[in-house]
Coordinates of C-alpha atoms in Angstrom, one line a residue:
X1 CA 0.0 0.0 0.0
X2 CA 1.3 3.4 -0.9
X3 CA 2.5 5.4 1.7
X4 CA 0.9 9.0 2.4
X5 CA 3.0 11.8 2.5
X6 CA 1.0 14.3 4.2
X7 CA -1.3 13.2 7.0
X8 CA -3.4 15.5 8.8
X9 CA -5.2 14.6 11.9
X10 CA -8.2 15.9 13.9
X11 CA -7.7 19.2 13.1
X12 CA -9.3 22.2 14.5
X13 CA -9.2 25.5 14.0
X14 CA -11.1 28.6 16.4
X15 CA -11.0 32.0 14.5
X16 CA -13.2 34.4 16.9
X17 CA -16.6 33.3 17.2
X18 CA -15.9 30.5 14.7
X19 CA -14.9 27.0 14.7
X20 CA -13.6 27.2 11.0
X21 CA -12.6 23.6 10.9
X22 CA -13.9 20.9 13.3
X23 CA -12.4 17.8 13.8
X24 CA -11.0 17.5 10.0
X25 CA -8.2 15.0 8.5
X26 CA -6.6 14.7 4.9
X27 CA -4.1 12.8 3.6
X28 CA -1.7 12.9 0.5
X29 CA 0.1 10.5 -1.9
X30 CA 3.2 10.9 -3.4
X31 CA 2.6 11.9 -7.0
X32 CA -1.2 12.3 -7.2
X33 CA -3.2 15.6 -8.1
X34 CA -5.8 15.8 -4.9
X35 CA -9.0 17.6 -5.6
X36 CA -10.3 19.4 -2.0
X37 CA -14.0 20.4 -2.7
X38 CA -16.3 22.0 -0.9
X39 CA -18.5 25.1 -1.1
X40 CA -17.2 28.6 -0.5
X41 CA -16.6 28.9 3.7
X42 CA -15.8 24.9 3.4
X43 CA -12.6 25.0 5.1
X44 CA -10.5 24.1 2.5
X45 CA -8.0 27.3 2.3
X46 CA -7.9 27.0 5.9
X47 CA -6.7 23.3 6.2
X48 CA -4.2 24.0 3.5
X49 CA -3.2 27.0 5.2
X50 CA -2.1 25.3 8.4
X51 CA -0.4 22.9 6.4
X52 CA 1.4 25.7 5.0
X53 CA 2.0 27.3 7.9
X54 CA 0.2 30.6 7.3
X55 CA -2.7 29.7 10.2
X56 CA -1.6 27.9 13.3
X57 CA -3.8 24.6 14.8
X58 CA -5.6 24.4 17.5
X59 CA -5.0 20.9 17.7
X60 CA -4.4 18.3 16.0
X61 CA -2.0 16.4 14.6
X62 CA 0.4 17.0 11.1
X63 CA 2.9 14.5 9.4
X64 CA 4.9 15.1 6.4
X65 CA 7.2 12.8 4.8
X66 CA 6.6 10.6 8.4
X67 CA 7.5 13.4 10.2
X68 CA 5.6 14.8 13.2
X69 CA 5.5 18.3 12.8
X70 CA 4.5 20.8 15.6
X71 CA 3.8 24.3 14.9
X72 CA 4.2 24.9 11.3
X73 CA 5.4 28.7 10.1
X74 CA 5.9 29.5 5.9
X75 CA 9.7 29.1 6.6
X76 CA 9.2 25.8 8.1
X77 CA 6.5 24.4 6.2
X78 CA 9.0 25.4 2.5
X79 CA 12.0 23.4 4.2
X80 CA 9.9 20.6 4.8
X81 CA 8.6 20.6 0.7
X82 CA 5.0 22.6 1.0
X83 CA 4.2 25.5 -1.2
X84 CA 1.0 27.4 -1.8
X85 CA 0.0 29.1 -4.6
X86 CA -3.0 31.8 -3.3
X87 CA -5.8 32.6 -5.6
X88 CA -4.7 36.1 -5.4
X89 CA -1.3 35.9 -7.1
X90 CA 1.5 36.6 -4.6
X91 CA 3.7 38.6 -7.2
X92 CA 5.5 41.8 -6.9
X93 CA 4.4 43.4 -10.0
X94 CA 7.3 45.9 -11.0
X95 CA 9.8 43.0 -10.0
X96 CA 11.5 40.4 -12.8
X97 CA 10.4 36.7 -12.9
X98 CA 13.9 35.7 -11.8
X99 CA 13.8 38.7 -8.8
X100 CA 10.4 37.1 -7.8
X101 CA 11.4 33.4 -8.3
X102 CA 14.8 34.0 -5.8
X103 CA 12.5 37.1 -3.8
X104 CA 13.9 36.4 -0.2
X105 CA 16.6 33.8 -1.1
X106 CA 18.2 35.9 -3.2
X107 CA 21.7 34.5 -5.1
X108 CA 24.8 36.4 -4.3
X109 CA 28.5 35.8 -5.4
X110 CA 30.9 37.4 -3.1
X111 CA 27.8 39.4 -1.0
X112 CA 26.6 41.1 -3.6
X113 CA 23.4 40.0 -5.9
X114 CA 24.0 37.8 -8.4
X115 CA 21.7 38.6 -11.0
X116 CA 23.1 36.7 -13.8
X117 CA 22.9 33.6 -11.2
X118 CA 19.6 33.9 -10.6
X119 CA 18.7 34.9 -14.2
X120 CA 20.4 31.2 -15.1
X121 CA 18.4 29.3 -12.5
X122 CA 15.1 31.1 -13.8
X123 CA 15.7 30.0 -17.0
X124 CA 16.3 26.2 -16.0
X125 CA 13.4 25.8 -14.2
X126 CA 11.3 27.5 -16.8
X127 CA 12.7 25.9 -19.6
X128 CA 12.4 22.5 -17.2
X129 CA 8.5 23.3 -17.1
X130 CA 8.5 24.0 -21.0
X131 CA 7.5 27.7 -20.2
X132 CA 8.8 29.9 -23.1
X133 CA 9.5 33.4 -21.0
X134 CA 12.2 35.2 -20.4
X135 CA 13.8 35.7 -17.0
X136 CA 14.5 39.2 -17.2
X137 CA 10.5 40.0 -18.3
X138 CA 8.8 42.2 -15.7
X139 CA 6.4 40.2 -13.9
X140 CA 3.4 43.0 -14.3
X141 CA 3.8 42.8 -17.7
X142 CA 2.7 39.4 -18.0
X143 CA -1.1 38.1 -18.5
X144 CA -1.9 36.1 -15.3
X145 CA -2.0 33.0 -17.0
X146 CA 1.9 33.2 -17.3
X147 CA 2.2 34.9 -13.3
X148 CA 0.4 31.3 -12.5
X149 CA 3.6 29.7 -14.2
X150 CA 5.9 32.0 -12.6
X151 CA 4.1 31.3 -9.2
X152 CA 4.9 27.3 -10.1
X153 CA 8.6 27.7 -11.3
X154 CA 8.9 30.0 -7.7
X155 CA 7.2 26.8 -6.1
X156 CA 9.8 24.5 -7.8
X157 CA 12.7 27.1 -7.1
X158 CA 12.6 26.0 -3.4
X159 CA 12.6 22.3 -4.1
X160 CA 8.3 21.8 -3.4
X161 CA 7.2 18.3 -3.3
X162 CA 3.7 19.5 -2.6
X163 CA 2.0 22.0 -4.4
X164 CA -1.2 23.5 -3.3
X165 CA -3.1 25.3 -6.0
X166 CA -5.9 27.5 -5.2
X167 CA -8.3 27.9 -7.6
X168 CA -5.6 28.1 -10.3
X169 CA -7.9 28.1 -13.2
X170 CA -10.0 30.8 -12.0
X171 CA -9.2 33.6 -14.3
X172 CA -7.3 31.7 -17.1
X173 CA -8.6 30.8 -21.1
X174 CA -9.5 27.6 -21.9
X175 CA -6.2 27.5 -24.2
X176 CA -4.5 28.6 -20.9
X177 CA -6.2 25.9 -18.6
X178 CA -5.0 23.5 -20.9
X179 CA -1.2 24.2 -21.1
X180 CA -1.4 24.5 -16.9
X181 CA -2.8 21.0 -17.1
X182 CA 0.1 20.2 -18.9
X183 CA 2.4 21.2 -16.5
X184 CA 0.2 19.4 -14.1
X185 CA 0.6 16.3 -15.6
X186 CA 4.4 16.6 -16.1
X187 CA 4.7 17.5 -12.4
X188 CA 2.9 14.5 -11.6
X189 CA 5.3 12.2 -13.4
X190 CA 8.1 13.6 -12.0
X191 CA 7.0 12.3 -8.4
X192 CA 5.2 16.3 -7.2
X193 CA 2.0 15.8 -5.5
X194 CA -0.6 17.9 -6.2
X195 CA -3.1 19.6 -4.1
X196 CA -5.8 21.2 -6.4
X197 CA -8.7 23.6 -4.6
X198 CA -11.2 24.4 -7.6
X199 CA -15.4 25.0 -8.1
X200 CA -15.0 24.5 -11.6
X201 CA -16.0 20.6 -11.4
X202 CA -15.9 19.7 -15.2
X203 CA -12.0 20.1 -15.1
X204 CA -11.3 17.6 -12.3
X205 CA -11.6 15.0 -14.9
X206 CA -8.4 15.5 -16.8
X207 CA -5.9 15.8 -13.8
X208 CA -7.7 14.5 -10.6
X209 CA -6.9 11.1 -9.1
X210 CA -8.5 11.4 -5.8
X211 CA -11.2 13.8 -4.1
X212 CA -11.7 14.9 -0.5
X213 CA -14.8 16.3 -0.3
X214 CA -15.6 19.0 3.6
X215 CA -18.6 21.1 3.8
X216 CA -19.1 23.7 6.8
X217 CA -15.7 22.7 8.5
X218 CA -15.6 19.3 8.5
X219 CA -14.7 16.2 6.6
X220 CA -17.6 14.5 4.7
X221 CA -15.9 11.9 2.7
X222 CA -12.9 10.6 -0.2
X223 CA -11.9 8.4 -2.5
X224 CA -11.0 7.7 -5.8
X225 CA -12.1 10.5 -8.3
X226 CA -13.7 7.6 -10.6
X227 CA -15.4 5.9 -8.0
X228 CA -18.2 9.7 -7.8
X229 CA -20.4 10.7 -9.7
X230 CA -20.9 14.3 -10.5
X231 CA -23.4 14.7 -8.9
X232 CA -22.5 12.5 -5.6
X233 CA -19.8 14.7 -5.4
X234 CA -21.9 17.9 -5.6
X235 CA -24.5 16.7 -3.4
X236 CA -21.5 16.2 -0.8
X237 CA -20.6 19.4 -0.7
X238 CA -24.0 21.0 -0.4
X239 CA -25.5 18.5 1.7
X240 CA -28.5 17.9 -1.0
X241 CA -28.9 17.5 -4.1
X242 CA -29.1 20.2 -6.7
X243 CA -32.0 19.5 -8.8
X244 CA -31.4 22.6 -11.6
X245 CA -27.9 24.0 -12.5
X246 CA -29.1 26.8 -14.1
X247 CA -32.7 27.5 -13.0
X248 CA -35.2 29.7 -15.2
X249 CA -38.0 31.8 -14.7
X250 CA -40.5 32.4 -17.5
X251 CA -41.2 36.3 -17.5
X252 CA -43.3 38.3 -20.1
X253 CA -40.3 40.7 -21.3
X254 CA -42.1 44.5 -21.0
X255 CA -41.0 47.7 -22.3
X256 CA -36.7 48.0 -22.9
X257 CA -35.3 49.8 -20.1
X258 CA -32.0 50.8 -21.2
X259 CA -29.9 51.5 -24.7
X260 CA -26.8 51.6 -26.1
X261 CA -25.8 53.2 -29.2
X262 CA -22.4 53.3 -30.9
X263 CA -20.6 52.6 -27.8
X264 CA -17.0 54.2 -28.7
X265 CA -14.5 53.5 -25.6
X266 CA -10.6 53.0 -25.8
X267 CA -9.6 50.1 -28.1
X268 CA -11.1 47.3 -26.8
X269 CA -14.9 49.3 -27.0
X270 CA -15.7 50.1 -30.7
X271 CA -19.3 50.6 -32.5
X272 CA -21.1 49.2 -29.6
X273 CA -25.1 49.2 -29.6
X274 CA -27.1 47.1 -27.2
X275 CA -30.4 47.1 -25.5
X276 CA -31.8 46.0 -22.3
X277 CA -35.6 45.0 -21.3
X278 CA -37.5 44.5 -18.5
X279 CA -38.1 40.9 -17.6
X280 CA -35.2 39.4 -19.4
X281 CA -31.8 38.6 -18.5
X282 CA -29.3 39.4 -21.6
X283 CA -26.3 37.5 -21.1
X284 CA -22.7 38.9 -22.7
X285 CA -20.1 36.4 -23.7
X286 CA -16.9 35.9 -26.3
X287 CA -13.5 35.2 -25.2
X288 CA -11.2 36.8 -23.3
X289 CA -10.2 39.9 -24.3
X290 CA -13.0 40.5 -26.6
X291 CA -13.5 43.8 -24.7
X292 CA -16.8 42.5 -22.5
X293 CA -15.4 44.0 -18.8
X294 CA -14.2 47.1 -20.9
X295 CA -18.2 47.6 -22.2
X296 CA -19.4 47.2 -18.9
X297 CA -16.8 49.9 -17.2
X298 CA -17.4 52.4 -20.1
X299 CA -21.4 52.1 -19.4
X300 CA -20.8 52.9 -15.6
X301 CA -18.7 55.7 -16.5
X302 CA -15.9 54.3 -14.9
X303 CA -13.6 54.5 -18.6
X304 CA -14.6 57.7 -20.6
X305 CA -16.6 57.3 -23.7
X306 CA -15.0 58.9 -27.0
X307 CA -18.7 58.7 -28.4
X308 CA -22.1 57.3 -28.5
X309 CA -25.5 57.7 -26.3
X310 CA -27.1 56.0 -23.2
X311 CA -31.0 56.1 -23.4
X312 CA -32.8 55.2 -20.1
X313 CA -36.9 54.7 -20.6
X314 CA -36.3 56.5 -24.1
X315 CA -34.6 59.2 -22.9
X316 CA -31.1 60.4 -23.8
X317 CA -29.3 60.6 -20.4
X318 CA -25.3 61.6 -19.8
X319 CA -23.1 59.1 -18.0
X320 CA -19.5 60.8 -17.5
X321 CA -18.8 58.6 -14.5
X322 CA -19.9 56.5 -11.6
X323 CA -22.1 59.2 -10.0
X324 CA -24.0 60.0 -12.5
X325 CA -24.5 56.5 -13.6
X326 CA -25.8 55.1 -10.1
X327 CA -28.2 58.8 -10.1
X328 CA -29.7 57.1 -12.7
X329 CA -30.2 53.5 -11.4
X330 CA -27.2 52.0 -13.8
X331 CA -24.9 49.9 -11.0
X332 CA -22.2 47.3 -11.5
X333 CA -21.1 44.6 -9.9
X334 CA -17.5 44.2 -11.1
X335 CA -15.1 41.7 -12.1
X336 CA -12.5 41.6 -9.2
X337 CA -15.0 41.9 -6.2
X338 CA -12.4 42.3 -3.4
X339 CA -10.2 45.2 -5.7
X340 CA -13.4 47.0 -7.2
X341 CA -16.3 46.4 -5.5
X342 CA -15.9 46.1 -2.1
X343 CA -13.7 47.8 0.5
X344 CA -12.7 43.9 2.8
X345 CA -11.6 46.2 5.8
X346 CA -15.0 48.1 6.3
X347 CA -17.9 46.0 8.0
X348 CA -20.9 44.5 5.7
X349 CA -22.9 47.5 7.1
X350 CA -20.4 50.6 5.9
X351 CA -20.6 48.4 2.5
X352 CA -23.9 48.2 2.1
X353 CA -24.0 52.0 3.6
X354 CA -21.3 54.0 2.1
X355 CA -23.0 54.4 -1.9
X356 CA -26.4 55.3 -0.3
X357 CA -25.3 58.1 2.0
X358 CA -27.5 60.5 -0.1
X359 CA -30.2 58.6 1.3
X360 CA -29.0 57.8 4.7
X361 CA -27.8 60.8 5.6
X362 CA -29.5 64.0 6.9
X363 CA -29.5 67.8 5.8
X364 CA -26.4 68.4 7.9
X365 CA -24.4 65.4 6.4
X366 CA -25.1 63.1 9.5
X367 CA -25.9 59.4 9.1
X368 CA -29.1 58.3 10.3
X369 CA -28.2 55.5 12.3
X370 CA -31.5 53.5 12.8
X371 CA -32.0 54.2 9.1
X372 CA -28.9 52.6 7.8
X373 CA -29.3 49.6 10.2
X374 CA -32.9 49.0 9.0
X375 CA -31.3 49.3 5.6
X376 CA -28.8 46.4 6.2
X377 CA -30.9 44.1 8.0
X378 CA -33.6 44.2 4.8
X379 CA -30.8 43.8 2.3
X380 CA -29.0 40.9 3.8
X381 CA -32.3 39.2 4.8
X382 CA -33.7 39.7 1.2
X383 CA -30.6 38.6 -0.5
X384 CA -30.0 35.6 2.7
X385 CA -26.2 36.7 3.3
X386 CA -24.7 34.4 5.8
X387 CA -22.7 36.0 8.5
X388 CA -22.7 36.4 12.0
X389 CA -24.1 40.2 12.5
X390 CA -23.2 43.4 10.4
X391 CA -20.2 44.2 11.9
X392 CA -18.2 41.8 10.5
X393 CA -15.2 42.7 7.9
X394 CA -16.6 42.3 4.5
X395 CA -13.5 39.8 3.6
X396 CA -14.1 37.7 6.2
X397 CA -17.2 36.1 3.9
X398 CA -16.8 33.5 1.6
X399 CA -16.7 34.8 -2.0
X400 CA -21.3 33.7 -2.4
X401 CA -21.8 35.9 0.3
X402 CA -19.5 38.6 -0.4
X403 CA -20.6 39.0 -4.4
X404 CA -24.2 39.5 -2.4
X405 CA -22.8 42.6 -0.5
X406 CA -21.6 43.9 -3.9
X407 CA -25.3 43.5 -4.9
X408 CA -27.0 44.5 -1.5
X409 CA -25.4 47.9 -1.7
X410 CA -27.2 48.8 -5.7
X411 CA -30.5 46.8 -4.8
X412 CA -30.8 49.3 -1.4
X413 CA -31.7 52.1 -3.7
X414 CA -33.9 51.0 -5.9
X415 CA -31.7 50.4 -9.6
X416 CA -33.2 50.0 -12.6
X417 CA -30.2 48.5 -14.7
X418 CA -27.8 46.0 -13.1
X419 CA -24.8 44.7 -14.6
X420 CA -22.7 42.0 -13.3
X421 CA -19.3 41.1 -14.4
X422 CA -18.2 37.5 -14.0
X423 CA -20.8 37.1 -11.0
X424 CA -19.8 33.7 -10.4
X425 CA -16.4 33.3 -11.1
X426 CA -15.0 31.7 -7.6
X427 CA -17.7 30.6 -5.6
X428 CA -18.8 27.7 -5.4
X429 CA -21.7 25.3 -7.2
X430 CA -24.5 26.2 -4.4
X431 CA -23.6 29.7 -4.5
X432 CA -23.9 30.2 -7.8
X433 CA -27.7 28.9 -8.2
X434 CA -28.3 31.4 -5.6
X435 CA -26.6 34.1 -7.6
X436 CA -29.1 33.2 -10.5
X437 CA -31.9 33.0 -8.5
X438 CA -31.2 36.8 -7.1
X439 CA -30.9 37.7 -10.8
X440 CA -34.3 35.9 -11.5
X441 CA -35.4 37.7 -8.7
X442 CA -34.3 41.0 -10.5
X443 CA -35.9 39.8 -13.7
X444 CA -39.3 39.6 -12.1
X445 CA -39.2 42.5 -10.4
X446 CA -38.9 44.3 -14.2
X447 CA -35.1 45.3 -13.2
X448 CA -33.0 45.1 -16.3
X449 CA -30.1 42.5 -16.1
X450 CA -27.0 42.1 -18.2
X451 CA -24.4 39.8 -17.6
X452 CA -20.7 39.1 -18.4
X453 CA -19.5 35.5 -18.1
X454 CA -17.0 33.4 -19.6
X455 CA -18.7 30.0 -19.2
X456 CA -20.7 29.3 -22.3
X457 CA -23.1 26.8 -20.0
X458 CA -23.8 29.4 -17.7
X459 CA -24.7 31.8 -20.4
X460 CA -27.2 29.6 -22.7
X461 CA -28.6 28.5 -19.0
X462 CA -29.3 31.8 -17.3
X463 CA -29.8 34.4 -20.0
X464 CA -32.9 34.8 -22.9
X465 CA -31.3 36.7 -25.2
X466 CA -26.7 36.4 -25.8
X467 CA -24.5 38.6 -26.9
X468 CA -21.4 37.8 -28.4
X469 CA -18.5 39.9 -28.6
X470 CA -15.0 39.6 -30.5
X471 CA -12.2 42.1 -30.6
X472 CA -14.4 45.0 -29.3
X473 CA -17.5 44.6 -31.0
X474 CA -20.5 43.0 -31.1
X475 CA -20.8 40.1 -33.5
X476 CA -23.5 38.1 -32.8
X477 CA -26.9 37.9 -31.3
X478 CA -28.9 34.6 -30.0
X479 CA -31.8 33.8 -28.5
X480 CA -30.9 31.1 -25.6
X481 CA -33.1 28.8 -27.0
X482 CA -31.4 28.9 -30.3
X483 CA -28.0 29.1 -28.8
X484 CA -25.6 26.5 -29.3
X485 CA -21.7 26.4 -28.2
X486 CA -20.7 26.7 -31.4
X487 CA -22.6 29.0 -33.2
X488 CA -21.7 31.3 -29.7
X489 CA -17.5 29.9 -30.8
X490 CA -18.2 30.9 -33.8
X491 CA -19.6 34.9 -33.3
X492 CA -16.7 35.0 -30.5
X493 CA -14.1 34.4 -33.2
X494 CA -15.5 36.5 -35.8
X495 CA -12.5 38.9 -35.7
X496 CA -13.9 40.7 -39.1
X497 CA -17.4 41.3 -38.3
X498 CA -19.6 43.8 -36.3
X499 CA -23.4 44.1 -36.3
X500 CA -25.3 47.1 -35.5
X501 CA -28.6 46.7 -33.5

């Protein structure tokens, strides 16, 4: 039988007021990829956290390589063959990929800084991981695709024998999932072991060997990754089964809300037109790159327009930036949730408060207290956000529950238009049904709802009407129930073409 590499124990760990992990164990082989599933607030990042020795244990016991280990710190836990890579990319941006590989342990010939060492090494391990970049690059120049290599070379760099991925796929191409699966699989055979935290399900097939499955803090079950179902493993994690994916509401669509015409914005925004009605949900997709998130900023006024007009109820209305846009009842909910759309330091309540002050706040600029708590217990008990009271940090949430804060705070006054980025992207399979049930809930209220994605399923599931977008335009519209993959494929790689509406 093979031995395990890693075993962890009846571990626990107390944050204030919460017992984030209860009684949980886990165990590794050498040379495997292990999936750890569970929904978002799981307990995943935090086991692999205290066995990379960024949280400490309250009890419980670790072994790697047969070794009884005691309290674990990042130094410790690298010397003993554990790396992390975080879903928030560790990088210093306006660094080299050879100054962040060697950042800390830094090659020097005769005391000084050996940049040509380093430079050399670099290039070994990236050429050893078939990664075609050159040492010297600067690090923020690079898409994130290739900072996820650098992160793995930087892994490697310190001689890793277990890698801990956190949803490494998360922003990445299809073209780019498949070369890191690549690398994966290379690892693998070379003897790494592979810890792999992910919500995208459908790619567990091509790397996964085994699957530990927690939910709410504790250790459900594992096993062999071909021994589950897909839906035995889903039904783990949420402790049910989820009957509907995608659920959809049927909604007579009314009179169109909001219009877009010859959208000019930058590069990536050119000839845009769109519309948007009530009782409809029209869904934006294409690649990555096609200039979606860059539509979506321009409309809230966060990028200035060059030209074209913004009608709202037939009326031409000016949008010159986020003020003016949110006057009108035209919110966003962006991309990058933690960088854009929420401040993680400030409780759920100053969230929820701090873009309604106009409405919170009296004629001598002071905040009316009972107001704005009313305020934040109707949003999060509408929108059924999980936490413990109001005054807890905003990033303390798992990523379903903090994506509902970024909505809470436009839903509070009353928006007309609401348009959400890559809603989904890093939460997990339960979260996101309730993420389209709010925006059904939207839809039949007659609120007008566009949304960016870059998961074609999610798209033909959720929306009535696509739009496609390639290389800044607009170059294809579907009905969903017309919608196939490939005819969506096909508009997003229509790098000639434009339609008007």
């Amino acid at each position: 039988m093979q031995e395990y590499i890693v075993e962890m124990e009846h571990i626990t760990k107390i944050f204030p007021g919460v017992k984030a992990l209860d009684d949980v164990s886990f165990n590794l082989k050498a040379g495997e990829v292990m999936a750890l599933l569970g929904e978002n607030g799981a307990g995943k990042s935090t086991l692999m956290k205290i066995l990379s020795g960024v949280y400490s244990r309250n009890n419980g016991d670790v072994s790697i390589f047969g070794q009884n280990v005691g309290e674990l710190n990042p130094k410790i836990a690298q010397s003993l063959g554990i790396a992390i890579i975080h879903q928030e990319l560790n990088m210093c941006q306006h660094l080299s990929i050879a100054e962040n590989i060697f950042l800390g342990r830094e090659k020097k010939k005769n005391g000084i800084v050996s940049f040509q060492q380093m430079n050399l090494e670099s290039k070994r391990i990236l050429d050893r991981l078939n990664i075609d970049l050159d040492p010297e690059i600067i690090v923020g120049d690079l898409p994130v695709s290739k900072q996820q290599m650098v992160e793995i070379a930087k892994a490697l760099s310190t001689n890793a024998k277990v890698l801990i991925m956190d949803e490494p796929t998360s922003a990445l191409t299809s073209k780019e999932i498949g070369d890191l699966f690549v690398i994966i699989k290379k690892l693998k055979s070379e003897g790494h072991s592979i810890v792999y935290i992910s919500h995208r399900l459908e790619e567990l097939q091509y790397i996964v060997d085994r699957v530990t499955i927690m939910r709410d803090g504790k250790y459900i079950t594992s096993g062999n990754f071909s021994d589950f179902s897909m839906n035995e493993i889903i039904s783990n994690m949420v402790g049910h089964e989820i009957k509907e994916k995608f659920p959809r509401v049927a909604c007579e669509r009314k009179n169109k809300i909001f219009e877009v015409k010859h959208l000019n914005a930058g590069k990536m925004v050119r000839d845009v037109s769109f519309d948007v009605y009530a009782g409809e949900i029209v869904g934006m997709a294409g690649l990555m790159g096609a200039g979606r998130t860059e539509t979506t900023r321009a409309v809230f006024g966060i990028d200035p327009r060059e030209s074209g007009e913004f009608l709202l109820d037939g009326k031409n209305v000016k949008i010159r930036n986020p003020k003016d846009a949110i006057k009108l009842g035209i919110v966003l909910a962006p991309e990058d949730r933690k960088k854009d759309g929420l401040c993680t330091r400030l409780s759920v309540r100053e969230n929820i408060a701090m873009p309604n002050l106009d409405m919170l706040c009296n004629k001598f600029g002071m905040v009316n207290q009972s107001k704005e708590q009313r305020m934040t217990e109707k949003m999060t008990g509408d929108l059924a956000i999980k936490l413990a009271n109001s005054e807890v940090d905003a990033g303390s949430l798992s990523g379903g529950n903090q994506q509902k804060v970024v909505i809470a705070k436009w839903l509070a006054r009353n928006s007309r238009v609401v348009i959400f980025d890559e809603p989904t992207r890093g939460i997990d399979v339960a979260a996101k049904v309730e993420i389209y049930n709010l925006m059904n809930q939207l839809k039949r209220k007659g609120i007008g709802v566009l949304f960016v994605s870059s998961e074609m399923p999610e798209v033909m599931g959720i929306s009535d009407r696509i739009l496609v977008m390639c290389d800044g335009k607009i170059t294809g519209e579907l009905r969903s129930d017309e919608a196939t993959q490939d005819q969506i494929l096909t508009y997003a790689t229509m790098f000639d073409k434009k339609i008007g509406h």
